Amino acid sequence: MAQERGRDYDAVVPIDEMLSFVQRCVEKSGCISTQSRAVAEMLVYADERGHFSHGVNRLHIYTRDLATGTTKSDGKPSIVKQKGGTALVDGDSALGPIVGRFCVEVGTKLAKENGISIVTARNSNHYGAAGHYATMAAEKGLIGMAFTNTSPCLFPTRSSEKALGSNPISFFAPATNGDGFNLDMATSTVAYGKIEVAQRKSKPEVPRGWGADAHGVETTKPSEILGDGGLLPVGGVEERGGYKGTGLCMMVEILCGVLSGAHFGKNVREWQGVAREADLGQCYIFIDPECFADGFTSRVQQFIDETRELTPVDPNLPVRVPGDFARTHRQLVKEEGGLVYHGSQIEHLKGIAEELNVELFKYRPFTNEN
Amino acid sequence: MAQERGRDYDAVVPIDEMLSFVQRCVEKSGCISTQSRAVAEMLVYADERGHFSHGVNRLHIYTRDLATGTTKSDGKPSIVKQKGGTALVDGDSALGPIVGRFCVEVGTKLAKENGISIVTARNSNHYGAAGHYATMAAEKGLIGMAFTNTSPCLFPTRSSEKALGSNPISFFAPATNGDGFNLDMATSTVAYGKIEVAQRKSKPEVPRGWGADAHGVETTKPSEILGDGGLLPVGGVEERGGYKGTGLCMMVEILCGVLSGAHFGKNVREWQGVAREADLGQCYIFIDPECFADGFTSRVQQFIDETRELTPVDPNLPVRVPGDFARTHRQLVKEEGGLVYHGSQIEHLKGIAEELNVELFKYRPFTNEN
C-alpha cells in the first residue's frame, strides 16, 4: 500500500525485450547464461509493479559487482545443513537473485512437505525487491515471507551512528483470482528513493520522521538526509513509536544475518562498497494454508475486500490494502503492452548498453494519457 | 524497548503471594484448579516486567468473562489438524492463557522435531502479553514468535472506521546468560494505556501519530482519542509511514484470525463485550537455531551489545534494545523481593478480593528510593 505516485511516462518496453536486454548485460559482465534469467526476472518484477527504485535503475549495480568480482559470476548456492522444515544455504557469493531463487525452490518444497519451512542464506548479495521471492511462494498457494539485511543506512532509536539497514519485511498471502495481500516494506519510514525524488524536485522539506542528519537528529531537509545523514525507522522519533521500527528492523537482522552466520548490523559493508564481498543474509518462511482451516484464500479475499470497502476519511482517497498500488501499475503495463519508463530512465539504460557494447531493447513512445 | 517510565511505588507483593491470589480469584469465578496457574503466571509475567497494562490490572476482565460464561470455565483446547511442523488448535473458548500455554507446548515439541513450527488457535480469548508465550519458547532455546488479533480499536490508514485490533507482534531470541532480544509490540503506535495515563495526568496533548478522533482524523487530544476515537497504526498518518503499520497489523490478522478460521478484522467483538464468545485467533512460530549456523546465542549477544554500545545522540539517553526496559524492572522486583505497585493498584485488587470474597495477598510498603 505505497502511496500513489503521479508520474508521466515517455516510453514503453515490451517485457520480453527488457528481459533479454538485462540477460545480455549481465552475461556480458560475466554471469553464466543459466543464471542470467533470475536477475532479469527480478528487475522486471519490480518495474512491472512500479517499484522503479528496485528495477532496471539498479542494473548497473549488478553488472558492476560482477565486473569487480565482489559477486562471483559462477557462484553456486548449496544446502549446508538441513533438518525437517529447515535449510541453511551458502550463497557462494552468487548474484542475490540467483541465491534467492535457489532458496525459494528449497523452501517451497520443504513447506509442501512439512507445512512450514524456513530457509536462511549467508554469503549472499543484494537481491532486489523482497516481494519478488514472497510472490513466487504465493503463486504456489503458500503464504510467503521474505527478509534480507542490507547495508547500514538507518539510525537505530537514540543512536548517532547508522548501524542497521533498511531491512525489508515481505508477507504475501494469496486470495482468489490472482488477488492477494502483498506487503513489501522497508523497516525504515521510507526508501532513500523517495528522498532523492524530493530533492530532484527541489522540495525544501520532506515530512518529519523520514530521516536524520549526520548526527542522527531528525531533519526535514533532503540535502541533510542524503548527505551524511540517513533514514529513521518506521515510526520516526522515539516518542512517536520509532523504537518499534528499530525493533522490527533488528528482528529482520536476527532472522537474516545472525541466524545464517552472515555479516550483521553495523558490520555489513557499505552500500555500493566493492572492497569486499557483501556476505548478506536472507531468510524465507513459507506456510502451507492447507494445513489450517479450510477456505483460506476466500477468507483472505473477504478480509481485503472488507478493508477496501471501509468508509474513507477523504472520499477521494479510498482505503487500500498492501499491493494495491502495484496491482494498478501492473494493469497499466498490461494495457500498454510493456513496461513504462521516463525518458531519463531510457537514457540511463542506453548508457549501460553502450558501455557494455550490447544491443539495446526495442521500445516505442508512451501514448496512454489516462 | 519501551520508553522508560518514571513512576513511584507504594507496595511490594511477593510473587508467590500474587500467584496464589490470582489463582484464588479465577477459581472462585469458576476456573478449574488445574488451569488457574496459567492465568496467574501470565499476569505476574507482565507485572514483573513493568507492563502493568497487561498485568493484574486486568484480572477483573478474566474473572468477569468466567462469570458471564463468555469464557468457558472448563474449556479444553485440542489439536484438530496436524501435519509436519504445523498444528491447528481449537481453544474451546477456554481462558486465553490456557489456550496459549497449550499451543506453546505443542509448538515447542514440533519445533524441536522439525526445526520450525507454526501453531494457530481459533475459539480463543484475550491472552494478555504476547511476549509471555514467546518467552516460554526462548527459555527452551528457541526463537519464539507469538501473535494475536484483538478487538477493533485502530483506524486502518485512510479509514474513518475502526476495523483492526492493536494486533501485537512478539519476537524473542535468546542470547547468553539469560540476556536476549525481546520484542513485544502492538502494531498501533501506542497502547490505550499510555493515552489514559496522559489524560489522568491532565496533559492537554499527546504526540502526533498516537490516535485519531471519532472520524479517523489524527488528533493530539487524549479525550477525543479515548472518547469515540481510536488508535493509529505504527507510523501514524499515511505520509509518515502509517500504511506500513496498517500492513503489519493486517499481517498479524491473517496469521491469527484468517489462517485459523477465527473471527477477524472488524468482525471481532468489541473489547470487553460479553454478548458473545470472542473467538480470537492466535499464532505461534517457533524456530530452533540449532538447525542453522553454530553459535547463535553468542551472535545475538554480540548484536544486542553492539547496539547498546552505539554512541547516543543524547548522552543521558543510552541506546536500548527491545526488552531492556522490562529487564530493568525485573531487576527492581528482584531487589525488592516482590512485585511493586502503586497504592491505587492495591486498592483495585482489594476491591476484587472483597467482591469475590477471597483472601487478599500479603504485602509490605515499598521502601526503595533509588
XYZ file of C-alpha atoms in Angstrom, chain B:
370
model
C 12.427 -1.140 24.065
C 9.539 0.715 25.605
C 10.379 4.193 26.776
C 11.470 4.435 30.361
C 8.573 5.434 32.550
C 9.345 7.165 35.774
C 6.886 6.166 38.488
C 6.609 5.807 42.185
C 5.587 2.679 44.025
C 3.884 2.177 47.369
C 3.724 -1.572 47.934
C 5.675 -4.775 47.407
C 3.870 -8.092 46.861
C 5.935 -11.294 46.910
C 5.485 -13.162 43.609
C 4.138 -16.325 45.278
C 1.568 -14.262 47.147
C 0.281 -12.728 43.927
C 0.289 -16.041 42.060
C -1.856 -17.622 44.783
C -4.177 -14.635 44.925
C -4.869 -14.688 41.193
C -5.485 -18.434 41.379
C -7.960 -17.937 44.212
C -9.807 -15.252 42.232
C -10.163 -17.171 38.973
C -11.014 -20.417 40.762
C -13.706 -18.624 42.738
C -15.033 -17.404 39.380
C -15.274 -20.966 38.133
C -11.887 -21.788 36.608
C -10.856 -25.376 37.330
C -7.832 -25.645 39.603
C -5.582 -27.340 37.035
C -5.927 -24.293 34.782
C -5.779 -21.344 37.177
C -1.977 -21.353 37.362
C -1.642 -20.433 33.669
C -3.646 -17.241 34.222
C -1.673 -16.314 37.328
C 1.690 -16.782 35.655
C 0.669 -14.667 32.670
C -0.482 -11.718 34.796
C 2.590 -11.918 37.034
C 4.828 -12.147 33.948
C 3.555 -8.733 32.867
C 3.823 -7.046 36.281
C 7.303 -8.461 36.846
C 8.383 -6.615 33.702
C 6.537 -3.370 34.403
C 3.902 -3.950 31.715
C 1.148 -3.026 34.157
C -1.466 -2.592 31.451
C -1.295 -6.361 30.871
C -0.915 -7.489 34.488
C -3.260 -7.854 37.455
C -4.878 -4.561 36.451
C -6.757 -6.776 34.011
C -7.629 -9.570 36.443
C -11.254 -8.433 36.631
C -11.683 -8.971 32.882
C -10.760 -12.636 33.209
C -12.980 -13.178 36.247
C -15.852 -11.341 34.558
C -15.542 -13.432 31.374
C -15.714 -16.566 33.521
C -18.711 -15.231 35.428
C -20.692 -14.326 32.320
C -19.813 -17.588 30.629
C -18.368 -15.939 27.504
C -15.212 -17.807 28.514
C -15.686 -21.471 29.427
C -14.570 -22.369 32.918
C -13.635 -25.894 31.880
C -12.644 -25.348 28.240
C -10.202 -27.904 26.925
C -8.037 -26.902 23.935
C -7.314 -29.666 21.440
C -5.460 -30.265 18.186
C -7.904 -30.551 15.288
C -5.373 -30.892 12.461
C -1.671 -31.723 12.474
C 0.989 -32.197 9.811
C 4.785 -31.816 9.896
C 5.640 -28.679 11.850
C 2.056 -27.388 11.902
C -0.944 -27.702 14.172
C -4.405 -26.158 14.173
C -5.841 -25.854 17.667
C -9.414 -25.308 18.793
C -9.309 -23.343 22.040
C -12.803 -24.467 23.111
C -13.276 -20.920 24.418
C -11.036 -21.595 27.412
C -9.267 -18.634 29.037
C -6.660 -17.180 26.654
C -3.635 -18.066 28.818
C -4.789 -21.687 28.953
C -5.112 -21.902 25.177
C -1.771 -20.097 24.898
C 0.049 -22.493 27.181
C -1.375 -25.471 25.296
C -0.250 -24.031 21.946
C 3.228 -23.260 23.262
C 3.663 -26.838 24.448
C 2.561 -28.197 21.075
C 4.698 -25.690 19.156
C 7.811 -26.299 21.249
C 7.640 -30.041 20.663
C 7.059 -29.613 16.927
C 9.920 -27.092 16.601
C 12.358 -29.431 18.325
C 11.332 -32.199 15.915
C 11.027 -30.191 12.691
C 13.315 -27.207 13.259
C 10.368 -24.845 12.806
C 6.726 -24.976 13.867
C 3.565 -22.975 13.498
C 0.500 -23.371 15.674
C -2.683 -21.364 15.165
C -5.632 -21.360 17.532
C -9.243 -20.361 16.994
C -12.005 -20.090 19.607
C -9.540 -18.461 21.951
C -9.799 -15.447 24.240
C -7.700 -12.463 25.324
C -4.380 -13.958 26.359
C -2.535 -10.950 27.771
C 1.049 -10.085 26.845
C 2.130 -11.883 23.669
C 5.688 -11.839 24.979
C 4.718 -14.250 27.747
C 4.325 -17.008 25.166
C 7.405 -16.009 23.151
C 9.400 -16.138 26.401
C 8.385 -19.725 27.098
C 9.853 -20.749 23.739
C 13.013 -18.663 24.194
C 13.600 -20.317 27.563
C 13.795 -23.616 25.682
C 16.463 -22.194 23.364
C 14.064 -21.395 20.517
C 13.316 -18.195 18.653
C 9.753 -17.537 19.807
C 7.174 -15.524 17.892
C 3.634 -15.008 19.169
C 0.770 -13.011 17.653
C -2.877 -12.429 18.483
C -5.720 -10.493 16.979
C -7.721 -8.259 19.284
C -10.952 -6.293 19.278
C -11.210 -3.439 16.751
C -9.666 -0.256 18.165
C -7.480 1.012 15.323
C -8.170 3.051 12.197
C -6.557 1.476 9.138
C -4.831 4.132 7.024
C -7.418 6.402 5.314
C -10.334 4.680 7.084
C -12.944 6.519 9.126
C -13.945 3.214 10.753
C -12.056 1.216 13.360
C -11.589 -2.157 11.753
C -8.429 -3.707 13.191
C -7.119 -4.530 16.645
C -3.822 -3.463 18.160
C -2.583 -6.893 16.965
C 0.787 -7.417 18.666
C 3.972 -8.914 17.258
C 6.375 -10.557 19.675
C 9.743 -11.956 18.685
C 12.153 -13.272 21.304
C 15.646 -14.583 20.594
C 17.825 -15.952 23.401
C 21.338 -14.571 23.948
C 23.741 -15.710 26.670
C 23.292 -15.769 30.468
C 19.586 -15.005 30.373
C 20.026 -11.923 28.190
C 18.135 -11.709 24.924
C 16.278 -9.770 22.267
C 12.672 -9.411 23.440
C 10.435 -7.508 21.045
C 6.812 -7.277 22.191
C 4.899 -4.509 20.458
C 1.385 -3.622 19.484
C 1.110 -2.623 15.826
C -0.636 0.549 16.963
C 1.710 3.462 17.713
C 0.996 3.132 21.425
C -1.298 1.178 23.722
C -4.510 2.754 25.027
C -2.880 2.717 28.439
C -0.392 5.427 27.506
C -3.185 7.732 26.402
C -5.154 7.016 29.571
C -2.086 7.946 31.622
C -1.800 11.235 29.721
C -5.423 12.032 30.457
C -5.109 11.067 34.114
C -2.172 13.472 34.391
C -4.352 16.136 32.720
C -1.949 16.517 29.822
C -3.780 18.507 27.123
C -1.930 16.786 24.311
C -0.201 13.566 23.315
C 2.309 13.400 20.427
C 1.014 13.267 16.871
C 0.574 9.805 15.457
C -0.846 8.220 18.610
C -4.534 8.422 17.872
C -7.481 9.784 15.932
C -10.883 11.257 16.688
C -14.240 9.594 16.083
C -13.925 10.306 12.351
C -10.467 8.740 11.963
C -8.738 12.130 11.756
C -5.448 12.435 13.655
C -5.785 14.321 16.922
C -3.497 15.066 19.834
C -6.324 15.403 22.375
C -6.481 12.420 24.741
C -10.201 12.979 25.386
C -11.019 12.692 21.671
C -8.971 9.520 21.262
C -10.419 7.892 24.367
C -13.958 9.032 23.568
C -15.229 7.591 20.313
C -11.808 7.850 18.669
C -9.167 5.195 18.479
C -5.570 4.294 17.821
C -3.452 4.885 14.743
C -1.099 2.248 13.321
C 2.669 2.407 13.922
C 3.932 5.285 11.806
C 0.854 7.440 12.380
C -0.676 9.121 9.330
C -0.067 7.955 5.771
C 2.683 10.389 4.732
C 4.769 9.414 7.758
C 4.560 5.703 7.007
C 1.370 4.710 8.829
C 0.401 2.468 5.898
C 3.277 0.217 6.954
C 1.793 -0.112 10.427
C -1.567 -0.939 8.848
C 0.157 -3.569 6.718
C 1.826 -5.175 9.738
C -1.436 -5.105 11.669
C -3.187 -6.869 8.777
C -0.339 -9.396 8.541
C -0.964 -10.358 12.167
C -4.687 -10.628 11.428
C -4.012 -13.048 8.555
C -1.731 -15.227 10.712
C -4.223 -15.249 13.581
C -7.858 -14.778 12.619
C -7.780 -15.686 8.940
C -5.454 -18.708 8.990
C -7.101 -20.375 11.988
C -10.687 -19.757 10.906
C -11.443 -17.495 13.906
C -13.174 -14.136 13.687
C -11.063 -11.474 12.008
C -10.842 -7.733 11.406
C -13.964 -5.714 12.028
C -15.895 -8.920 12.767
C -14.172 -9.434 16.120
C -16.431 -8.448 19.001
C -15.825 -5.209 20.871
C -13.279 -5.125 23.681
C -14.974 -6.071 26.947
C -18.078 -7.092 25.061
C -19.849 -10.062 26.618
C -22.727 -10.617 24.217
C -20.912 -13.478 22.502
C -17.726 -15.512 22.649
C -14.641 -13.616 21.486
C -13.417 -16.370 19.124
C -10.000 -14.746 18.864
C -7.217 -16.236 16.759
C -3.610 -16.646 17.861
C -0.473 -17.754 16.096
C 2.905 -19.038 17.280
C 6.006 -19.600 15.139
C 8.992 -21.210 16.836
C 12.408 -21.775 15.259
C 15.253 -23.974 16.510
C 18.537 -22.064 15.930
C 20.423 -25.371 16.264
C 19.376 -26.040 12.663
C 21.408 -23.051 11.423
C 24.909 -21.642 11.904
C 26.615 -22.686 15.155
C 26.901 -20.114 17.944
C 23.528 -18.387 17.552
C 23.166 -17.157 21.134
C 26.683 -15.654 21.088
C 25.926 -13.768 17.896
C 22.625 -12.465 19.308
C 24.627 -11.277 22.320
C 27.178 -9.568 20.076
C 24.403 -7.914 18.074
C 22.487 -6.541 21.059
C 25.682 -5.472 22.843
C 26.988 -3.668 19.753
C 23.631 -1.911 19.524
C 23.605 -0.873 23.195
C 27.130 0.493 22.810
C 26.301 2.817 19.902
C 27.075 6.447 20.677
C 23.756 8.059 21.637
C 22.510 11.399 20.323
C 21.884 12.453 23.928
C 24.448 11.096 26.412
C 21.674 10.808 29.003
C 19.601 8.525 26.818
C 21.617 5.401 26.037
C 20.625 3.196 23.113
C 18.420 0.343 24.276
C 17.334 -2.899 22.671
C 13.860 -4.430 22.872
C 13.371 -5.920 26.334
C 15.806 -3.657 28.207
C 13.067 -1.726 29.953
C 11.496 -4.964 31.181
C 14.925 -6.224 32.251
C 15.472 -3.127 34.394
C 12.079 -3.513 36.027
C 12.691 -7.208 36.719
C 15.906 -6.251 38.471
C 13.955 -3.861 40.703
C 11.463 -6.635 41.512
C 14.348 -8.927 42.382
C 15.951 -6.353 44.659
C 12.639 -5.585 46.357
C 11.757 -9.240 46.760
C 8.397 -8.828 45.071
C 6.196 -7.094 42.541
C 5.904 -3.348 43.047
C 2.637 -1.458 42.784
C 1.029 1.934 43.204
C -1.354 2.279 46.104
C -4.228 2.661 43.637
C -3.473 -0.743 42.160
C -3.567 -2.353 45.586
C -6.935 -0.701 46.259
C -8.250 -2.024 42.942
C -7.219 -5.576 43.889
C -8.688 -5.218 47.374
C -11.984 -4.461 45.677
C -11.775 -7.661 43.653
C -10.898 -9.680 46.765
C -13.957 -8.290 48.565
C -16.242 -8.771 45.612
C -15.195 -12.404 45.202
C -14.810 -12.936 48.928
C -11.305 -14.367 48.679
C -8.308 -13.768 50.920
C -6.053 -10.880 49.856
C -2.306 -11.331 49.289
C 0.198 -10.203 51.906
C 2.173 -7.075 51.034
C 4.559 -4.630 52.595
C 5.430 -0.977 51.976
C 7.798 -0.101 49.141
C 10.945 1.465 50.549
C 13.498 1.536 47.694
C 14.143 5.175 46.921
C 16.652 4.632 44.132
